[in-house]
């Protein structure tokens, strides 16, 4: 089973992202707009409850972070995905590092770019047609994220929340 750790932005930002996702994101019906922190991955050698307990301990040590959307960008020519670029900061990168626990297996190793996908799995022509329009839209937005979510993927594709963890920074 696949798992992931994500942060869901405010409804206001989700609504903005969904104006594009409804039309251009093949995963629109599978998961709400989100910033992936870690994933997708599999869990190996631990029961879900044990993994969730360990993630709870990590989250308790982490402080809430600022999610600052800067603009729209694209991963082209690597892939025809368009996303809202999130300014990386020490809290986001530290949280990702802290959540990279030993029991998490089979995670893709690629450069981490904090973002919220708004369009993906498009043809070259479709991508080229909309990227200019999307880049002209003003997506500047700042908010504080104080919780992250452990998700799992159902057999038919949708992702659902297994557990939510509050970033309290208490410990």
PDB file of C-alpha atoms in Angstrom:
ATOM      1  CA  UNK A   1       0.000   0.000   0.000  1.00  0.00           C
ATOM      2  CA  UNK A   2       1.226   3.502  -0.801  1.00  0.00           C
ATOM      3  CA  UNK A   3       1.449   6.231   1.840  1.00  0.00           C
ATOM      4  CA  UNK A   4       2.346   9.896   1.854  1.00  0.00           C
ATOM      5  CA  UNK A   5       2.701  12.815   4.253  1.00  0.00           C
ATOM      6  CA  UNK A   6       1.136  16.056   3.069  1.00  0.00           C
ATOM      7  CA  UNK A   7       0.045  19.489   4.220  1.00  0.00           C
ATOM      8  CA  UNK A   8      -3.336  20.739   3.049  1.00  0.00           C
ATOM      9  CA  UNK A   9      -3.504  24.506   2.520  1.00  0.00           C
ATOM     10  CA  UNK A  10      -6.479  26.648   3.514  1.00  0.00           C
ATOM     11  CA  UNK A  11      -9.792  26.283   1.711  1.00  0.00           C
ATOM     12  CA  UNK A  12      -9.147  29.659   0.052  1.00  0.00           C
ATOM     13  CA  UNK A  13      -5.933  28.413  -1.578  1.00  0.00           C
ATOM     14  CA  UNK A  14      -7.473  25.014  -2.394  1.00  0.00           C
ATOM     15  CA  UNK A  15     -10.334  26.772  -4.185  1.00  0.00           C
ATOM     16  CA  UNK A  16      -7.848  28.830  -6.243  1.00  0.00           C
ATOM     17  CA  UNK A  17      -5.865  25.723  -7.168  1.00  0.00           C
ATOM     18  CA  UNK A  18      -9.028  23.819  -8.052  1.00  0.00           C
ATOM     19  CA  UNK A  19     -10.016  26.398 -10.655  1.00  0.00           C
ATOM     20  CA  UNK A  20      -7.171  24.924 -12.737  1.00  0.00           C
ATOM     21  CA  UNK A  21      -7.152  21.390 -11.342  1.00  0.00           C
ATOM     22  CA  UNK A  22     -10.760  20.673 -12.371  1.00  0.00           C
ATOM     23  CA  UNK A  23      -9.749  21.015 -15.983  1.00  0.00           C
ATOM     24  CA  UNK A  24      -6.034  20.212 -16.136  1.00  0.00           C
ATOM     25  CA  UNK A  25      -5.162  17.791 -13.310  1.00  0.00           C
ATOM     26  CA  UNK A  26      -5.763  14.099 -13.955  1.00  0.00           C
ATOM     27  CA  UNK A  27      -5.599  13.545 -10.165  1.00  0.00           C
ATOM     28  CA  UNK A  28      -8.306  16.111  -9.332  1.00  0.00           C
ATOM     29  CA  UNK A  29     -10.772  13.462  -8.118  1.00  0.00           C
ATOM     30  CA  UNK A  30      -8.122  11.455  -6.237  1.00  0.00           C
ATOM     31  CA  UNK A  31      -6.776  14.004  -3.731  1.00  0.00           C
ATOM     32  CA  UNK A  32      -7.415  17.643  -2.743  1.00  0.00           C
ATOM     33  CA  UNK A  33      -4.760  20.295  -3.463  1.00  0.00           C
ATOM     34  CA  UNK A  34      -1.781  19.643  -1.189  1.00  0.00           C
ATOM     35  CA  UNK A  35       1.936  20.099  -0.657  1.00  0.00           C
ATOM     36  CA  UNK A  36       3.645  16.726  -0.494  1.00  0.00           C
ATOM     37  CA  UNK A  37       6.165  16.607   2.322  1.00  0.00           C
ATOM     38  CA  UNK A  38       7.158  12.975   1.884  1.00  0.00           C
ATOM     39  CA  UNK A  39       5.987  10.296  -0.470  1.00  0.00           C
ATOM     40  CA  UNK A  40       4.736   8.238  -1.965  1.00  0.00           C
ATOM     41  CA  UNK A  41       6.323   5.461   0.055  1.00  0.00           C
ATOM     42  CA  UNK A  42       5.618   2.027   1.472  1.00  0.00           C
ATOM     43  CA  UNK A  43       5.891   0.969   5.075  1.00  0.00           C
ATOM     44  CA  UNK A  44       8.020  -2.056   5.759  1.00  0.00           C
ATOM     45  CA  UNK A  45       8.263  -4.045   8.969  1.00  0.00           C
ATOM     46  CA  UNK A  46       5.994  -1.804  11.045  1.00  0.00           C
ATOM     47  CA  UNK A  47       2.301  -1.857  11.624  1.00  0.00           C
ATOM     48  CA  UNK A  48       0.451   1.334  10.704  1.00  0.00           C
ATOM     49  CA  UNK A  49      -0.280   2.094  14.360  1.00  0.00           C
ATOM     50  CA  UNK A  50       3.419   1.914  15.285  1.00  0.00           C
ATOM     51  CA  UNK A  51       4.339   4.125  12.333  1.00  0.00           C
ATOM     52  CA  UNK A  52       1.648   6.663  13.290  1.00  0.00           C
ATOM     53  CA  UNK A  53       2.933   6.714  16.884  1.00  0.00           C
ATOM     54  CA  UNK A  54       6.456   7.472  15.685  1.00  0.00           C
ATOM     55  CA  UNK A  55       5.182  10.172  13.321  1.00  0.00           C
ATOM     56  CA  UNK A  56       3.238  11.711  16.225  1.00  0.00           C
ATOM     57  CA  UNK A  57       6.473  12.033  18.221  1.00  0.00           C
ATOM     58  CA  UNK A  58       8.261  13.684  15.281  1.00  0.00           C
ATOM     59  CA  UNK A  59       5.390  16.120  14.649  1.00  0.00           C
ATOM     60  CA  UNK A  60       5.322  17.139  18.325  1.00  0.00           C
ATOM     61  CA  UNK A  61       8.916  18.379  17.994  1.00  0.00           C
ATOM     62  CA  UNK A  62       8.274  20.429  14.844  1.00  0.00           C
ATOM     63  CA  UNK A  63       6.944  23.974  14.820  1.00  0.00           C
ATOM     64  CA  UNK A  64       4.201  25.192  12.468  1.00  0.00           C
ATOM     65  CA  UNK A  65       5.626  26.570   9.225  1.00  0.00           C
ATOM     66  CA  UNK A  66       4.882  29.355   6.802  1.00  0.00           C
ATOM     67  CA  UNK A  67       3.569  28.261   3.431  1.00  0.00           C
ATOM     68  CA  UNK A  68       4.319  31.066   1.003  1.00  0.00           C
ATOM     69  CA  UNK A  69       3.143  30.623  -2.570  1.00  0.00           C
ATOM     70  CA  UNK A  70       5.278  32.717  -4.884  1.00  0.00           C
ATOM     71  CA  UNK A  71       3.988  32.068  -8.400  1.00  0.00           C
ATOM     72  CA  UNK A  72       3.033  29.369 -10.891  1.00  0.00           C
ATOM     73  CA  UNK A  73       5.815  27.393 -12.548  1.00  0.00           C
ATOM     74  CA  UNK A  74       6.345  24.209 -14.560  1.00  0.00           C
ATOM     75  CA  UNK A  75       8.466  21.070 -14.455  1.00  0.00           C
ATOM     76  CA  UNK A  76       8.641  21.026 -18.281  1.00  0.00           C
ATOM     77  CA  UNK A  77      10.463  19.675 -20.210  1.00  0.00           C
ATOM     78  CA  UNK A  78      10.892  16.849 -17.664  1.00  0.00           C
ATOM     79  CA  UNK A  79       7.129  16.509 -17.258  1.00  0.00           C
ATOM     80  CA  UNK A  80       4.166  18.608 -18.330  1.00  0.00           C
ATOM     81  CA  UNK A  81       3.172  19.494 -14.779  1.00  0.00           C
ATOM     82  CA  UNK A  82       2.289  23.015 -13.672  1.00  0.00           C
ATOM     83  CA  UNK A  83       2.452  23.909 -10.016  1.00  0.00           C
ATOM     84  CA  UNK A  84       2.265  26.672  -7.442  1.00  0.00           C
ATOM     85  CA  UNK A  85       5.830  27.231  -6.272  1.00  0.00           C
ATOM     86  CA  UNK A  86       6.206  27.326  -2.500  1.00  0.00           C
ATOM     87  CA  UNK A  87       9.172  29.194  -1.087  1.00  0.00           C
ATOM     88  CA  UNK A  88      11.362  26.613   0.664  1.00  0.00           C
ATOM     89  CA  UNK A  89      12.221  27.496   4.248  1.00  0.00           C
ATOM     90  CA  UNK A  90      14.111  25.866   7.118  1.00  0.00           C
ATOM     91  CA  UNK A  91      10.903  24.642   8.770  1.00  0.00           C
ATOM     92  CA  UNK A  92       9.596  22.846   5.662  1.00  0.00           C
ATOM     93  CA  UNK A  93      12.980  21.309   4.851  1.00  0.00           C
ATOM     94  CA  UNK A  94      13.579  20.383   8.501  1.00  0.00           C
ATOM     95  CA  UNK A  95      10.173  18.736   8.760  1.00  0.00           C
ATOM     96  CA  UNK A  96      10.832  16.708   5.617  1.00  0.00           C
ATOM     97  CA  UNK A  97      14.197  15.597   6.966  1.00  0.00           C
ATOM     98  CA  UNK A  98      12.747  14.731  10.394  1.00  0.00           C
ATOM     99  CA  UNK A  99      10.006  12.636   8.764  1.00  0.00           C
ATOM    100  CA  UNK A 100      12.479  10.626   6.663  1.00  0.00           C
ATOM    101  CA  UNK A 101      12.328   7.776   9.153  1.00  0.00           C
ATOM    102  CA  UNK A 102      14.029   4.392   8.836  1.00  0.00           C
ATOM    103  CA  UNK A 103      10.785   2.439   8.440  1.00  0.00           C
ATOM    104  CA  UNK A 104       9.748   4.392   5.328  1.00  0.00           C
ATOM    105  CA  UNK A 105      10.747   2.382   2.270  1.00  0.00           C
ATOM    106  CA  UNK A 106      10.773   2.706  -1.509  1.00  0.00           C
ATOM    107  CA  UNK A 107      10.636   6.494  -1.618  1.00  0.00           C
ATOM    108  CA  UNK A 108      11.674   8.231  -4.807  1.00  0.00           C
ATOM    109  CA  UNK A 109      14.980  10.056  -4.485  1.00  0.00           C
ATOM    110  CA  UNK A 110      14.702  13.298  -6.391  1.00  0.00           C
ATOM    111  CA  UNK A 111      15.306  16.917  -5.557  1.00  0.00           C
ATOM    112  CA  UNK A 112      12.554  18.184  -3.265  1.00  0.00           C
ATOM    113  CA  UNK A 113      10.647  21.173  -4.625  1.00  0.00           C
ATOM    114  CA  UNK A 114       7.838  22.304  -2.291  1.00  0.00           C
ATOM    115  CA  UNK A 115       4.791  22.869  -4.502  1.00  0.00           C
ATOM    116  CA  UNK A 116       1.076  22.377  -5.070  1.00  0.00           C
ATOM    117  CA  UNK A 117       0.316  20.729  -8.416  1.00  0.00           C
ATOM    118  CA  UNK A 118      -2.438  22.407 -10.426  1.00  0.00           C
ATOM    119  CA  UNK A 119      -2.041  20.646 -13.790  1.00  0.00           C
ATOM    120  CA  UNK A 120      -0.419  17.384 -14.875  1.00  0.00           C
ATOM    121  CA  UNK A 121      -0.454  14.583 -17.442  1.00  0.00           C
ATOM    122  CA  UNK A 122      -1.164  17.005 -20.290  1.00  0.00           C
ATOM    123  CA  UNK A 123      -0.030  16.786 -23.876  1.00  0.00           C
ATOM    124  CA  UNK A 124       2.778  19.117 -24.977  1.00  0.00           C
ATOM    125  CA  UNK A 125       0.296  21.263 -26.880  1.00  0.00           C
ATOM    126  CA  UNK A 126      -2.121  21.557 -23.963  1.00  0.00           C
ATOM    127  CA  UNK A 127       0.751  22.457 -21.627  1.00  0.00           C
ATOM    128  CA  UNK A 128       2.062  25.088 -24.021  1.00  0.00           C
ATOM    129  CA  UNK A 129      -1.428  26.552 -24.470  1.00  0.00           C
ATOM    130  CA  UNK A 130      -2.065  27.190 -20.775  1.00  0.00           C
ATOM    131  CA  UNK A 131       1.339  27.826 -19.168  1.00  0.00           C
ATOM    132  CA  UNK A 132       1.422  31.467 -20.277  1.00  0.00           C
ATOM    133  CA  UNK A 133      -2.064  32.123 -18.893  1.00  0.00           C
ATOM    134  CA  UNK A 134      -1.268  30.419 -15.591  1.00  0.00           C
ATOM    135  CA  UNK A 135       2.002  32.318 -15.169  1.00  0.00           C
ATOM    136  CA  UNK A 136       0.163  35.627 -15.582  1.00  0.00           C
ATOM    137  CA  UNK A 137      -2.234  34.780 -12.726  1.00  0.00           C
ATOM    138  CA  UNK A 138      -1.214  36.238  -9.351  1.00  0.00           C
ATOM    139  CA  UNK A 139      -0.980  33.350  -6.904  1.00  0.00           C
ATOM    140  CA  UNK A 140       0.918  35.159  -4.125  1.00  0.00           C
ATOM    141  CA  UNK A 141      -0.388  33.807  -0.836  1.00  0.00           C
ATOM    142  CA  UNK A 142       0.961  33.244   2.670  1.00  0.00           C
ATOM    143  CA  UNK A 143      -0.475  31.161   5.495  1.00  0.00           C
ATOM    144  CA  UNK A 144       0.655  29.143   8.501  1.00  0.00           C
ATOM    145  CA  UNK A 145       0.431  25.355   8.392  1.00  0.00           C
ATOM    146  CA  UNK A 146       0.116  23.759  11.826  1.00  0.00           C
ATOM    147  CA  UNK A 147      -0.693  20.159  10.904  1.00  0.00           C
ATOM    148  CA  UNK A 148       0.345  17.443   8.507  1.00  0.00           C
ATOM    149  CA  UNK A 149      -1.525  14.354   7.396  1.00  0.00           C
ATOM    150  CA  UNK A 150      -0.526  10.739   6.860  1.00  0.00           C
ATOM    151  CA  UNK A 151      -2.444   9.496   3.816  1.00  0.00           C
ATOM    152  CA  UNK A 152      -2.863   6.098   2.248  1.00  0.00           C
ATOM    153  CA  UNK A 153      -3.973   5.242  -1.260  1.00  0.00           C
ATOM    154  CA  UNK A 154      -7.063   3.101  -1.746  1.00  0.00           C
ATOM    155  CA  UNK A 155      -6.969   0.272  -4.277  1.00  0.00           C
ATOM    156  CA  UNK A 156      -9.076   2.222  -6.779  1.00  0.00           C
ATOM    157  CA  UNK A 157      -6.766   5.270  -6.666  1.00  0.00           C
ATOM    158  CA  UNK A 158      -8.084   7.923  -4.238  1.00  0.00           C
ATOM    159  CA  UNK A 159      -5.997   9.014  -1.259  1.00  0.00           C
ATOM    160  CA  UNK A 160      -7.531   9.262   2.205  1.00  0.00           C
ATOM    161  CA  UNK A 161      -6.312  10.581   5.561  1.00  0.00           C
ATOM    162  CA  UNK A 162      -5.159   7.920   8.011  1.00  0.00           C
ATOM    163  CA  UNK A 163      -4.156  10.342  10.754  1.00  0.00           C
ATOM    164  CA  UNK A 164      -3.533  14.058  11.282  1.00  0.00           C
ATOM    165  CA  UNK A 165      -0.569  15.332  13.307  1.00  0.00           C
ATOM    166  CA  UNK A 166      -0.372  18.762  14.931  1.00  0.00           C
ATOM    167  CA  UNK A 167       2.949  20.571  14.633  1.00  0.00           C
ATOM    168  CA  UNK A 168       3.267  21.934  18.158  1.00  0.00           C
ATOM    169  CA  UNK A 169       7.025  22.337  18.646  1.00  0.00           C
ATOM    170  CA  UNK A 170       6.491  21.464  22.312  1.00  0.00           C
ATOM    171  CA  UNK A 171       9.413  19.125  22.757  1.00  0.00           C
TER     172      UNK A 171
END
